[in-house]
Every structure is written in C-alpha cells, then in structure tokens.
CSV table of C-alpha atoms and ligand atoms in Angstrom, one decimal:
chain,number,residue,atom,x,y,z
A,917,MET,CA,2.0,5.2,29.4
A,918,ALA,CA,-0.1,7.7,27.6
A,919,ILE,CA,1.4,11.2,27.5
A,920,LEU,CA,-0.4,14.5,27.1
A,921,LEU,CA,2.6,16.7,26.0
A,922,GLY,CA,5.6,15.6,24.0
A,923,SER,CA,8.7,17.6,23.4
A,924,ILE,CA,11.8,17.2,21.3
A,925,ALA,CA,14.7,19.3,22.7
A,926,ASP,CA,17.6,20.3,20.4
A,927,ASP,CA,20.1,19.9,23.2
A,928,TYR,CA,20.3,18.2,26.6
A,929,THR,CA,20.7,21.2,28.8
A,930,GLY,CA,17.7,22.7,27.0
A,931,ALA,CA,15.8,19.5,27.6
A,932,SER,CA,16.4,19.7,31.4
A,933,ASP,CA,15.5,23.3,31.4
A,934,LEU,CA,12.1,22.5,29.8
A,935,ALA,CA,11.5,19.5,32.0
A,936,ASN,CA,12.1,21.7,35.0
A,937,THR,CA,9.6,24.3,33.8
A,938,LEU,CA,7.0,21.6,33.0
A,939,THR,CA,7.5,20.1,36.4
A,940,LYS,CA,7.3,23.4,38.2
A,941,ASN,CA,4.0,24.1,36.4
A,942,GLY,CA,2.3,20.9,37.4
A,943,LEU,CA,3.2,18.2,34.9
A,944,ARG,CA,4.9,14.9,35.9
A,945,THR,CA,7.8,14.9,33.5
A,946,VAL,CA,10.6,12.6,32.4
A,947,GLN,CA,13.6,13.5,30.2
A,948,THR,CA,14.8,10.8,28.0
A,949,VAL,CA,18.1,10.7,26.1
A,950,GLY,CA,17.1,10.1,22.6
A,951,ILE,CA,14.2,7.6,21.9
A,952,PRO,CA,14.3,5.3,24.9
A,953,ASP,CA,14.9,1.6,24.5
A,954,PRO,CA,11.6,-0.3,24.9
A,955,SER,CA,13.1,-2.2,27.8
A,956,LEU,CA,13.6,1.0,29.9
A,957,ALA,CA,11.0,1.3,32.6
A,958,LEU,CA,9.8,4.8,32.6
A,959,PRO,CA,7.5,6.2,35.3
A,960,ASP,CA,3.9,7.3,34.6
A,961,VAL,CA,4.1,10.9,33.4
A,962,ASP,CA,2.1,13.6,31.8
A,963,ALA,CA,5.0,14.9,29.6
A,964,VAL,CA,8.1,13.4,28.0
A,965,VAL,CA,11.0,15.5,26.8
A,966,VAL,CA,13.2,13.6,24.3
A,967,SER,CA,16.7,15.1,24.4
A,968,LEU,CA,18.5,15.2,21.1
A,969,LYS,CA,21.8,16.7,20.1
A,970,ILE,CA,20.7,18.4,16.9
A,971,ARG,CA,21.3,22.1,17.4
A,972,SER,CA,24.6,22.2,15.5
A,973,VAL,CA,24.4,19.2,13.1
A,974,PRO,CA,23.6,19.2,9.4
A,975,ALA,CA,19.9,20.2,8.9
A,976,SER,CA,19.0,16.9,7.2
A,977,ASP,CA,20.3,14.9,10.2
A,978,ALA,CA,18.4,17.2,12.6
A,979,VAL,CA,15.2,16.7,10.6
A,980,ALA,CA,15.6,12.9,10.5
A,981,ALA,CA,16.2,12.6,14.2
A,982,ALA,CA,13.3,15.0,15.1
A,983,ALA,CA,11.0,13.1,12.8
A,984,SER,CA,11.7,9.8,14.6
A,985,ALA,CA,11.2,11.3,18.0
A,986,GLU,CA,7.9,12.9,16.8
A,987,ARG,CA,6.6,9.5,15.7
A,988,TRP,CA,7.6,7.9,19.0
A,989,LEU,CA,5.8,10.7,21.0
A,990,ARG,CA,2.7,10.5,18.8
A,991,GLN,CA,2.5,6.8,19.2
A,992,ARG,CA,2.4,7.3,23.0
A,993,GLY,CA,-0.5,9.7,22.8
A,994,ALA,CA,1.1,13.1,22.6
A,995,GLY,CA,-1.5,15.5,21.1
A,996,HIS,CA,1.0,18.3,21.0
A,997,VAL,CA,4.7,18.3,20.3
A,998,LEU,CA,6.9,21.3,21.4
A,999,TYR,CA,10.2,21.6,19.6
A,1000,LYS,CA,12.4,23.0,22.4
A,1001,ILE,CA,15.0,25.4,21.0
A,1002,CYS,CA,17.3,27.8,22.8
A,1003,SER,CA,15.9,30.9,24.4
A,1004,THR,CA,18.6,32.8,22.5
A,1005,PHE,CA,17.5,31.2,19.2
A,1006,ASP,CA,21.0,29.6,18.7
A,1007,SER,CA,21.1,28.5,15.0
A,1008,THR,CA,22.7,29.4,11.7
A,1009,ASP,CA,21.3,30.3,8.3
A,1010,ALA,CA,21.5,26.6,7.5
A,1011,GLY,CA,19.2,25.7,10.3
A,1012,ASN,CA,18.1,24.0,12.3
A,1013,ILE,CA,15.1,25.7,13.7
A,1014,GLY,CA,13.4,26.4,10.4
A,1015,PRO,CA,13.9,23.0,8.7
A,1016,VAL,CA,12.9,21.0,11.8
A,1017,THR,CA,9.8,23.3,12.4
A,1018,GLU,CA,8.7,22.8,8.8
A,1019,ALA,CA,9.3,19.1,8.9
A,1020,LEU,CA,7.3,18.6,12.2
A,1021,SER,CA,4.5,20.8,10.8
A,1022,ASP,CA,4.4,18.7,7.5
A,1023,ALA,CA,4.4,15.4,9.6
A,1024,ALA,CA,1.4,16.8,11.5
A,1025,GLY,CA,-0.6,17.7,8.3
A,1026,GLY,CA,0.5,21.3,7.9
A,1027,GLY,CA,-0.9,24.4,9.6
A,1028,VAL,CA,0.8,27.4,11.2
A,1029,VAL,CA,3.4,26.9,13.9
A,1030,LEU,CA,3.8,29.4,16.7
A,1031,VAL,CA,7.5,30.1,17.3
A,1032,THR,CA,8.9,32.0,20.3
A,1033,PRO,CA,12.1,31.7,22.3
A,1034,ALA,CA,10.8,34.1,25.0
A,1035,PHE,CA,11.6,33.0,28.6
A,1036,PRO,CA,10.9,36.0,30.8
A,1037,GLU,CA,12.3,34.4,34.0
A,1038,THR,CA,15.7,34.4,32.4
A,1039,GLY,CA,15.4,37.8,30.7
A,1040,ARG,CA,14.6,36.6,27.2
A,1041,THR,CA,11.7,38.7,25.7
A,1042,VAL,CA,10.5,39.2,22.2
A,1043,TYR,CA,9.0,42.5,21.0
A,1044,LEU,CA,8.0,43.1,17.4
A,1045,GLY,CA,9.9,40.0,16.5
A,1046,HIS,CA,13.1,41.2,18.1
A,1047,LEU,CA,14.8,39.1,20.7
A,1048,PHE,CA,16.2,40.8,23.8
A,1049,VAL,CA,18.6,39.0,26.2
A,1050,GLY,CA,18.6,40.6,29.6
A,1051,GLY,CA,17.7,44.0,28.1
A,1052,GLN,CA,20.2,43.8,25.2
A,1053,PRO,CA,19.2,43.1,21.6
A,1054,LEU,CA,20.4,39.5,20.8
A,1055,ASN,CA,23.1,40.8,18.3
A,1056,GLU,CA,24.6,43.0,21.0
A,1057,SER,CA,24.4,40.4,23.8
A,1058,PRO,CA,27.3,37.9,24.6
A,1059,LEU,CA,25.6,35.6,22.1
A,1060,LYS,CA,27.3,37.5,19.3
A,1061,ASP,CA,30.5,35.6,20.3
A,1062,HIS,CA,29.0,32.1,20.7
A,1063,PRO,CA,31.6,29.5,19.6
A,1064,LEU,CA,29.2,27.6,17.4
A,1065,ASN,CA,26.2,29.8,16.6
A,1066,PRO,CA,27.2,33.5,16.8
A,1067,MET,CA,24.0,35.5,16.7
A,1068,HIS,CA,24.3,38.7,14.6
A,1069,ASP,CA,20.6,39.6,14.0
A,1070,ALA,CA,18.0,40.2,16.7
A,1071,ASN,CA,15.1,40.2,14.1
A,1072,LEU,CA,13.8,36.7,14.4
A,1073,VAL,CA,11.4,37.0,11.5
A,1074,ARG,CA,14.5,37.6,9.3
A,1075,VAL,CA,16.5,34.9,11.0
A,1076,LEU,CA,13.9,32.3,10.7
A,1077,THR,CA,13.1,33.3,7.1
A,1078,ARG,CA,16.7,32.7,6.1
A,1079,GLN,CA,16.3,29.1,7.5
A,1080,SER,CA,12.9,28.4,6.0
A,1081,ARG,CA,11.3,27.3,2.7
A,1082,ASN,CA,8.1,29.4,3.3
A,1083,ALA,CA,7.5,32.9,4.4
A,1084,VAL,CA,7.5,33.7,8.1
A,1085,GLY,CA,4.9,35.9,9.9
A,1086,LEU,CA,4.7,37.9,13.1
A,1087,VAL,CA,2.1,37.8,15.8
A,1088,ASP,CA,2.7,41.0,17.7
A,1089,LEU,CA,2.2,41.9,21.3
A,1090,THR,CA,-0.9,43.9,20.6
A,1091,THR,CA,-2.7,40.9,19.1
A,1092,ILE,CA,-1.5,38.7,22.0
A,1093,ALA,CA,-2.7,41.2,24.6
A,1094,ALA,CA,-6.2,41.0,22.9
A,1095,GLY,CA,-6.3,37.3,24.0
A,1096,PRO,CA,-6.4,33.8,22.4
A,1097,GLY,CA,-9.3,34.6,20.1
A,1098,ALA,CA,-7.3,37.4,18.4
A,1099,VAL,CA,-4.2,35.2,18.1
A,1100,LYS,CA,-6.3,32.4,16.5
A,1101,ALA,CA,-7.8,34.8,14.0
A,1102,ARG,CA,-4.3,36.0,13.1
A,1103,LEU,CA,-3.1,32.5,12.6
A,1104,ASP,CA,-6.1,31.8,10.3
A,1105,ALA,CA,-5.2,34.8,8.2
A,1106,PHE,CA,-1.6,33.6,8.0
A,1107,ARG,CA,-2.7,30.1,7.0
A,1108,THR,CA,-4.8,31.6,4.2
A,1109,ALA,CA,-1.8,33.5,3.0
A,1110,GLY,CA,0.3,30.3,2.9
A,1111,ILE,CA,2.5,31.2,5.9
A,1112,THR,CA,3.5,28.2,8.0
A,1113,ALA,CA,5.6,29.6,10.8
A,1114,VAL,CA,5.1,32.8,12.9
A,1115,ILE,CA,7.3,34.4,15.4
A,1116,ALA,CA,5.2,35.4,18.4
A,1117,ASP,CA,6.1,38.3,20.7
A,1118,ALA,CA,6.1,37.7,24.5
A,1119,ILE,CA,7.3,39.8,27.3
A,1120,PHE,CA,5.3,38.6,30.3
A,1121,GLU,CA,4.3,35.1,31.4
A,1122,ARG,CA,0.7,36.1,30.7
A,1123,ASP,CA,1.6,36.4,27.0
A,1124,LEU,CA,3.0,32.9,27.1
A,1125,GLU,CA,-0.2,31.7,28.8
A,1126,THR,CA,-2.2,33.1,25.9
A,1127,LEU,CA,0.2,31.5,23.4
A,1128,GLY,CA,0.2,28.2,25.3
A,1129,GLU,CA,-3.6,28.0,25.1
A,1130,VAL,CA,-3.6,28.6,21.4
A,1131,ALA,CA,-0.7,26.3,20.7
A,1132,LEU,CA,-2.3,23.5,22.6
A,1133,GLU,CA,-5.0,23.3,20.0
A,1134,THR,CA,-2.4,22.9,17.3
A,1135,PRO,CA,-0.2,19.8,16.8
A,1136,VAL,CA,3.2,21.5,16.9
A,1137,SER,CA,4.9,24.6,18.4
A,1138,THR,CA,8.5,25.7,18.6
A,1139,GLY,CA,9.9,27.6,21.5
A,1140,ALA,CA,11.9,27.7,24.7
A,1141,SER,CA,10.9,27.1,28.3
A,1142,GLY,CA,8.5,30.1,28.3
A,1143,LEU,CA,6.3,28.4,25.8
A,1144,GLY,CA,6.6,25.2,27.8
A,1145,LEU,CA,5.2,27.2,30.8
A,1146,GLY,CA,2.3,28.4,28.7
A,1147,LEU,CA,1.5,24.9,27.4
A,1148,ALA,CA,1.8,23.3,30.9
A,1149,ARG,CA,-0.5,25.9,32.5
A,1150,ALA,CA,-3.0,25.5,29.6
A,1151,LEU,CA,-3.0,21.7,30.2
A,1152,VAL,CA,-3.6,22.1,33.9
A,1153,ARG,CA,-6.4,24.7,33.3
A,1154,SER,CA,-8.0,22.3,30.8
A,1155,GLY,CA,-8.5,19.8,33.7
A,1156,ARG,CA,-6.7,17.0,31.8
A,1157,ILE,CA,-3.9,16.6,34.4
A,1158,SER,CA,-5.3,14.1,36.9
A,1159,SER,CA,-2.1,13.4,38.8
A,1160,GLY,CA,-2.6,16.2,41.3
A,1161,GLY,CA,0.7,17.8,40.3
A,1162,ALA,CA,4.4,16.8,40.1
A,1163,THR,CA,6.7,15.9,42.9
A,1164,THR,CA,10.5,16.1,42.8
A,1165,THR,CA,11.5,14.7,46.2
A,1166,ASP,CA,12.1,11.2,44.9
A,1167,ALA,CA,14.7,12.5,42.5
A,1168,ILE,CA,17.1,13.8,45.2
A,1169,ARG,CA,17.6,10.8,47.4
A,1170,PRO,CA,21.3,10.8,48.2
A,1171,VAL,CA,23.6,8.8,45.9
A,1172,GLY,CA,26.9,9.4,47.7
A,1173,GLY,CA,30.2,9.0,45.8
A,1174,LEU,CA,32.5,11.8,44.6
A,1175,SER,CA,31.6,15.0,42.9
A,1176,ALA,CA,33.0,17.1,40.1
A,1177,VAL,CA,32.2,19.9,37.6
A,1178,VAL,CA,33.2,19.7,33.9
A,1179,ALA,CA,32.8,22.9,31.8
A,1180,GLY,CA,33.0,23.4,28.1
A,1181,SER,CA,30.7,26.4,27.8
A,1182,CYS,CA,32.5,29.6,26.9
A,1183,SER,CA,29.6,31.9,27.8
A,1184,LYS,CA,30.2,35.0,29.8
A,1185,ALA,CA,28.1,33.5,32.6
A,1186,THR,CA,30.1,30.3,32.8
A,1187,LEU,CA,33.5,32.1,32.6
A,1188,HIS,CA,32.4,34.2,35.6
A,1189,GLN,CA,31.1,31.2,37.5
A,1190,LEU,CA,34.4,29.5,37.0
A,1191,ASP,CA,36.3,32.5,38.4
A,1192,ILE,CA,34.0,32.4,41.5
A,1193,ALA,CA,34.5,28.6,41.9
A,1194,GLU,CA,38.2,29.1,42.1
A,1195,ARG,CA,37.7,30.7,45.5
A,1196,SER,CA,36.4,27.4,47.0
A,1197,MET,CA,37.4,24.5,44.8
A,1198,PRO,CA,40.4,23.3,42.9
A,1199,VAL,CA,39.9,24.4,39.2
A,1200,LEU,CA,41.9,23.0,36.3
A,1201,ARG,CA,42.0,25.1,33.2
A,1202,LEU,CA,42.7,22.8,30.3
A,1203,ASP,CA,44.9,24.0,27.4
A,1204,PRO,CA,42.7,23.8,24.4
A,1205,GLU,CA,45.6,23.6,21.9
A,1206,GLN,CA,47.1,20.7,23.9
A,1207,LEU,CA,43.7,19.0,24.0
A,1208,LEU,CA,43.6,19.1,20.2
A,1209,ALA,CA,47.3,18.0,19.9
A,1210,GLY,CA,46.8,14.5,21.5
A,1211,PRO,CA,45.7,12.5,24.5
A,1212,ASP,CA,48.4,13.8,27.0
A,1213,GLU,CA,46.3,16.8,28.2
A,1214,ILE,CA,43.4,14.4,29.0
A,1215,ALA,CA,45.7,12.0,30.9
A,1216,ALA,CA,47.2,15.0,32.8
A,1217,ALA,CA,43.7,16.2,33.7
A,1218,ILE,CA,42.7,12.8,35.0
A,1219,SER,CA,45.8,12.5,37.1
A,1220,TRP,CA,45.3,16.0,38.5
A,1221,ALA,CA,41.8,15.2,39.5
A,1222,GLY,CA,42.9,11.8,41.0
A,1223,ASP,CA,45.2,13.6,43.4
A,1224,ARG,CA,42.5,15.9,44.7
A,1225,ILE,CA,39.0,14.4,44.3
A,1226,SER,CA,38.9,12.3,47.4
A,1227,ALA,CA,39.2,15.6,49.4
A,1228,GLY,CA,36.2,17.3,47.7
A,1229,PRO,CA,34.8,18.4,44.4
A,1230,VAL,CA,37.1,19.4,41.5
A,1231,VAL,CA,36.4,21.6,38.5
A,1232,ILE,CA,37.9,20.9,35.0
A,1233,ALA,CA,37.2,23.5,32.3
A,1234,ALA,CA,38.0,23.8,28.6
A,1235,SER,CA,36.1,27.1,28.7
A,1236,ALA,CA,38.0,30.2,27.3
A,1237,ALA,CA,37.3,33.8,26.5
A,1238,PRO,CA,36.1,34.8,23.0
A,1239,GLU,CA,39.6,35.9,21.8
A,1240,THR,CA,41.1,32.5,22.7
A,1241,VAL,CA,38.2,30.6,21.1
A,1242,SER,CA,38.5,32.6,17.9
A,1243,ARG,CA,42.2,31.9,17.7
A,1244,LEU,CA,41.7,28.2,18.1
A,1245,GLN,CA,38.9,28.2,15.5
A,1246,LEU,CA,41.1,30.1,13.0
A,1247,LEU,CA,43.7,27.3,13.4
A,1248,TYR,CA,41.4,24.3,13.4
A,1249,GLY,CA,38.0,25.4,12.1
A,1250,ARG,CA,34.9,26.2,14.2
A,1251,GLU,CA,33.1,22.8,14.1
A,1252,ALA,CA,36.3,20.7,14.3
A,1253,SER,CA,37.7,22.5,17.3
A,1254,GLY,CA,34.3,22.5,19.1
A,1255,HIS,CA,33.8,18.8,18.4
A,1256,ALA,CA,37.3,17.8,19.4
A,1257,ILE,CA,37.0,19.6,22.7
A,1258,GLU,CA,33.6,18.1,23.4
A,1259,THR,CA,35.1,14.7,22.8
A,1260,ALA,CA,38.0,15.5,25.2
A,1261,THR,CA,35.7,16.8,28.0
A,1262,SER,CA,33.4,13.8,27.6
A,1263,ILE,CA,36.4,11.4,28.0
A,1264,ILE,CA,37.5,13.2,31.1
A,1265,THR,CA,33.9,13.0,32.5
A,1266,ALA,CA,33.7,9.3,31.8
A,1267,GLU,CA,37.1,8.7,33.5
A,1268,LEU,CA,35.9,10.7,36.6
A,1269,VAL,CA,32.7,8.6,36.8
A,1270,GLU,CA,34.9,5.5,36.4
A,1271,ARG,CA,36.8,6.7,39.5
A,1272,GLY,CA,33.7,7.1,41.6
A,1273,VAL,CA,32.1,10.4,40.7
A,1274,ARG,CA,28.3,10.1,41.2
A,1275,ARG,CA,27.4,13.8,41.6
A,1276,LEU,CA,28.2,15.7,38.4
A,1277,VAL,CA,27.7,19.2,37.1
A,1278,VAL,CA,28.3,19.8,33.4
A,1279,ALA,CA,28.3,23.3,31.9
A,1280,GLY,CA,27.3,23.8,28.3
A,1281,GLY,CA,24.7,22.2,26.0
A,1282,GLU,CA,27.0,20.5,23.5
A,1283,THR,CA,29.4,19.7,26.3
A,1284,SER,CA,26.6,18.0,28.3
A,1285,GLY,CA,25.3,16.2,25.2
A,1286,ALA,CA,28.7,14.6,24.6
A,1287,ALA,CA,29.2,13.7,28.2
A,1288,VAL,CA,25.8,12.2,28.8
A,1289,ASP,CA,26.1,10.2,25.5
A,1290,ARG,CA,29.5,8.8,26.5
A,1291,LEU,CA,28.1,7.8,29.9
A,1292,ALA,CA,25.2,6.2,28.1
A,1293,ILE,CA,22.6,7.5,30.6
A,1294,PRO,CA,19.1,6.6,29.2
A,1295,ALA,CA,16.8,9.1,31.1
A,1296,PHE,CA,16.4,11.5,34.0
A,1297,LEU,CA,13.9,12.2,36.7
A,1298,ILE,CA,13.5,15.9,37.4
A,1299,GLY,CA,14.5,17.1,40.9
A,1300,PRO,CA,14.3,20.6,42.5
A,1301,GLU,CA,15.5,23.7,40.7
A,1302,ILE,CA,19.0,25.0,41.4
A,1303,ALA,CA,18.6,28.2,39.4
A,1304,PRO,CA,16.0,29.2,36.7
A,1305,GLY,CA,16.3,26.7,33.9
A,1306,VAL,CA,18.5,24.2,35.8
A,1307,PRO,CA,17.1,21.4,37.9
A,1308,VAL,CA,18.9,18.6,39.7
A,1309,LEU,CA,18.5,15.4,37.6
A,1310,ARG,CA,18.5,11.8,38.8
A,1311,THR,CA,19.5,9.1,36.3
A,1312,VAL,CA,17.0,6.4,35.4
A,1313,GLY,CA,18.3,3.0,34.3
A,1314,ASN,CA,22.0,4.0,34.5
A,1315,ALA,CA,24.5,1.2,34.2
A,1316,GLN,CA,26.9,2.9,36.7
A,1317,GLY,CA,24.1,3.1,39.3
A,1318,ASP,CA,22.1,6.1,40.3
A,1319,MET,CA,23.8,9.5,39.8
A,1320,LEU,CA,22.7,13.1,40.4
A,1321,LEU,CA,23.6,15.6,37.6
A,1322,ALA,CA,23.0,19.2,36.7
A,1323,LEU,CA,23.3,20.1,33.1
A,1324,LYS,CA,23.8,23.9,33.0
A,1325,SER,CA,22.9,25.9,29.9
A,1326,GLY,CA,25.8,28.2,29.2
A,1327,ASN,CA,24.1,31.4,30.1
A,1328,PHE,CA,22.1,30.2,33.1
A,1329,GLY,CA,22.9,30.2,36.8
A,1330,GLY,CA,24.1,32.8,39.4
A,1331,ASP,CA,27.7,33.6,40.3
A,1332,ASP,CA,28.0,30.7,42.7
A,1333,PHE,CA,26.1,28.2,40.6
A,1334,PHE,CA,28.7,25.4,40.9
A,1335,THR,CA,28.8,25.4,44.7
A,1336,ALA,CA,25.0,26.0,44.9
A,1337,ALA,CA,24.4,22.9,42.6
A,1338,LEU,CA,26.8,20.6,44.5
A,1339,ALA,CA,25.2,21.7,47.8
A,1340,MET,CA,21.9,20.3,46.6
A,1341,MET,CA,23.4,16.9,45.6
A,1342,HIS,CA,24.2,14.4,48.3
B,1452,ATP,N1,38.7,26.8,24.6
B,1452,ATP,C1,37.8,26.6,23.7
B,1452,ATP,N2,38.0,27.0,22.4
B,1452,ATP,C2,37.2,26.7,21.4
B,1452,ATP,N3,36.0,26.0,21.6
B,1452,ATP,C3,35.8,25.6,22.9
B,1452,ATP,C4,36.7,25.8,23.9
B,1452,ATP,N4,36.1,25.3,25.1
B,1452,ATP,C5,35.0,24.7,24.7
B,1452,ATP,N5,34.8,24.9,23.4
B,1452,ATP,C6,33.6,24.4,22.6
B,1452,ATP,O1,32.6,25.5,22.6
B,1452,ATP,C7,31.3,24.9,22.5
B,1452,ATP,C8,30.5,25.3,23.7
B,1452,ATP,O2,29.2,25.0,23.5
B,1452,ATP,P1,28.2,24.4,24.6
B,1452,ATP,O3,26.9,24.2,24.0
B,1452,ATP,O4,28.9,23.3,25.4
B,1452,ATP,O5,28.2,25.7,25.6
B,1452,ATP,P2,27.1,26.9,25.5
B,1452,ATP,O6,26.8,27.2,24.1
B,1452,ATP,O7,27.7,28.0,26.4
B,1452,ATP,O8,25.9,26.2,26.3
B,1452,ATP,P3,24.3,26.2,25.8
B,1452,ATP,O9,24.3,25.6,24.5
B,1452,ATP,O10,23.7,25.4,26.9
B,1452,ATP,O11,23.9,27.6,25.9
B,1452,ATP,C9,31.5,23.3,22.6
B,1452,ATP,O12,31.5,22.8,21.3
B,1452,ATP,C10,32.9,23.2,23.2
B,1452,ATP,O13,33.6,22.0,22.9
B,1453,LIG,O1,16.6,27.9,26.4
B,1453,LIG,C1,17.7,28.0,26.8
B,1453,LIG,O2,18.3,29.1,26.9
B,1453,LIG,C2,18.4,26.8,27.3
B,1453,LIG,O3,17.5,25.8,27.7
B,1453,LIG,C3,19.2,26.2,26.2
B,1453,LIG,O4,18.6,25.6,25.3
B,1453,LIG,C4,20.7,26.4,26.2
B,1453,LIG,O5,21.3,25.4,25.5
C-alpha cells in the first residue's frame, strides 16, 4: 500500500474529523489507532490518519510517538505529513504543538512549516494570527474553561512562540489572497530569516486551498481539518488520485447489537447535547467525586445500564459544568482528575461492549482515546458524516466483531447530535 498523504493526529476524535474531511474531498482514507500491527489488513487507500493520544502528555512523549508515526508513514510512501491539531489550538505553554511541529520539521530536513487551525465549516477562522471560534476570540470562547487546556490567548503567533525553540512568523490574509506564489515567496523570506514555523491566516475555504497547494510541496504541515481540505483538494487537482474518489457506503453495513453513548467532554456543546438527549433517552449523570473515590460508582453505572439497555440506547456522562470541574480539579489536580475520569469512562465503555453494545457514541477527544484504547480497536473505515467533523466509523480488525462508532469532538455537533448519530447506525 503506497500512500500519498500521511497524517498524525494528536487525538482520536480529531483523527476521525480529519479522516472525514479527506474522504469528503476525494481521498480514500483509513484511520489507524497508533501504528498498526503489520498483521492488520488495511484497505488500499490514498491517505492514512494515525491517531495518537498526545495532546495532553509530556512534550517529550508526544515528540517520540509522533516521530515513530512519521517514520511509519514515510516508509509507506507519504510525501507529505500533516500533524492534525485541534481547530481550537488546544495546548499549553509546555506544548505539544510547537515541540512536535519542530521535531517533524527536523526529521524532514528542516524548512518552514505552515501552521493553521482554521476550519471555516465549524466557525474556526484565523485573521492576523488571531483565532476566532464561532465569532468570538479564542480567549473569550468556551475554550477558556477547557478542563485540560484552558486557552487564554487568541494570538497564535504568541501562543506558538511560547511552545517553540525558534521564532514564529505570520503569513497574513493579504499574502494568501495574492495566491500560492506570494505565499511561497513569504516562506522563502522566513526561511532566510531562520524562522521554522508560521501561523497562516485563513477565513474561507479558498484560503485553505491556496495553503494546501503550497503545503503539498513541503514535507510537513500542522493544522486542523481545514488544512486537510486544502491538501486533499490540491492532491485531487494534481491528478495523482487515481481511485476515482472515496466511497463510504461499505462502512455502514448494519452491525446490530445494543447502542450507547458515553460522554466525558465538558464542552458547552456537549453539556447542551446531553440536556437535549434527556428528552428521548435515559441519561445517567455520574458523580465525579464518587468516580474518584473508588469502583462503586462504576459498578452502579453498569448495573443502571444493564436494567435499561435492552429497551434502547442509554447515555452515561461524567461531563459537568466549569464550576464543578474546577472544584474537582482543586481537590485532586487537573491532570489526575481528568485521567481518573477517563479511566472510569473507559471501563464503563468496555463493560457495555462486553454486554453487547456494538453501536457506540463517545463524546470528547481524551475520553474517546481512553475508550478506544481499552477496547483495543486497531483501525476504522470512514462512513458518512453525522455533523461537520464527525463521521460514522466502522471498526477494522476488531476482536469483538464489527462495531459502528462516532467519536465526537467536544465542541462539534448540533443540539440533537446523540440521536442523530444513533439514527445513522444500524
Ligand atoms: N466532571 C468532571 N470533572 C473534571 N474533569 C472531567 C469531568 N468529566 C470529564 N472530565 C475530564 O475532562 C476531560 C475532557 O476532555 P475530552 O478531550 O474528553 O473532551 P473535550 O476536550 O470536550 O473534547 P475534544 O478534545 O474532542 O475537544 C477528560 O480528561 C475527562 O476525563
Ligand atoms: O479540530 C477539532 O476541533 C477537532 O477535530 C479536535 O481535534 C477536537 O479534539
């Protein structure tokens, strides 16, 4: 299998978001969970998205994992590797966007890396280096209250500089509007000045098409699904995609079994979707303090689900409002509480699958990563889109048999996302 485009995603929901965008824009795409075992039979594809869980781990761990994935992708022919980050630039001053971008650039022999989290379809735009989320500057958006990576600065040149060894530049919208030639000239000037990463503005898809065309001629880029769109369209325009496009129908053949939703995302969108789900499905709100206190809350949740699940889908959520999250974090620490809750939700997920769940929605990137790892799912085929950034996924090589999943990024999906997702999985 020779691949044209490789990607390393820093979380699993982000990986499925990107795989969805690449598929929609004409690339046959598979999402692997980590570097796949050589024995795993993968379909013939144009693009592979390797999902890692490296958004909120120590920078050195993130760099090591990304470097291995990059080697694997290059050995399979990838001429360009996109490091898929969150469209809201989720990170801290310790990383991991800067350190991983620099390491991937070094591995590819240096050069300037284009960096942009813009994803206009979901309201993420970048202007003069400032990230807007649905019309609000990043630092005024709900991301200011993120449980793991609270974002307090919308100026991405500043944010990335704090995470990087080298200086960071800006390719502004005026340059991008002047076309690929103008962007390349700007990158050459940055290279001469010793700059190795540049934030690129992008408001419309046409900006990302320009950036994709330029990025494709370089070995590495860093961005969200918008840059994926630009790269995919540039590849298709280059005539190098011979497959005649991607199909998603195979991915949604019915799997039967029971269905459930597990949520650990505390985003404003997820909290609202849970309120709406309560109108049509049984919803169990876990007590986070009890989850941290011992296994009883997990056992109670499994028993609660067992009493209801044969009658229809159930929802189990650790998600809580920012005040509750802050209180827990004050008591137990930010990382420790996040990690403990991910472990608890992943155990609950595995128990549900043990009891026959085959159609599963998980809300939250870290939450999804922990759940998919516990289930030991090796890879996914990409099915149709449920909402921008969230496709139906079909497992490949799964020990429990075929399953359909949706891994929902915290901020994605409409009000009725959970019912809409389950309605597409049979
Ligand atoms: N009640 C709670 N109190 C504190 N932390 C919580 C609580 N419920 C969940 N968490 C933790 O909050 C974090 C949520 O991150 P996660 O990545 O799953 O969601 P998200 O950030 O909204 O999604 P995405 O990364 O896709 O945008 C996880 O570590 C989860 O364990
Ligand atoms: O880019 C996004 O916003 C999402 O794919 C994501 O990475 C959230 O975890």
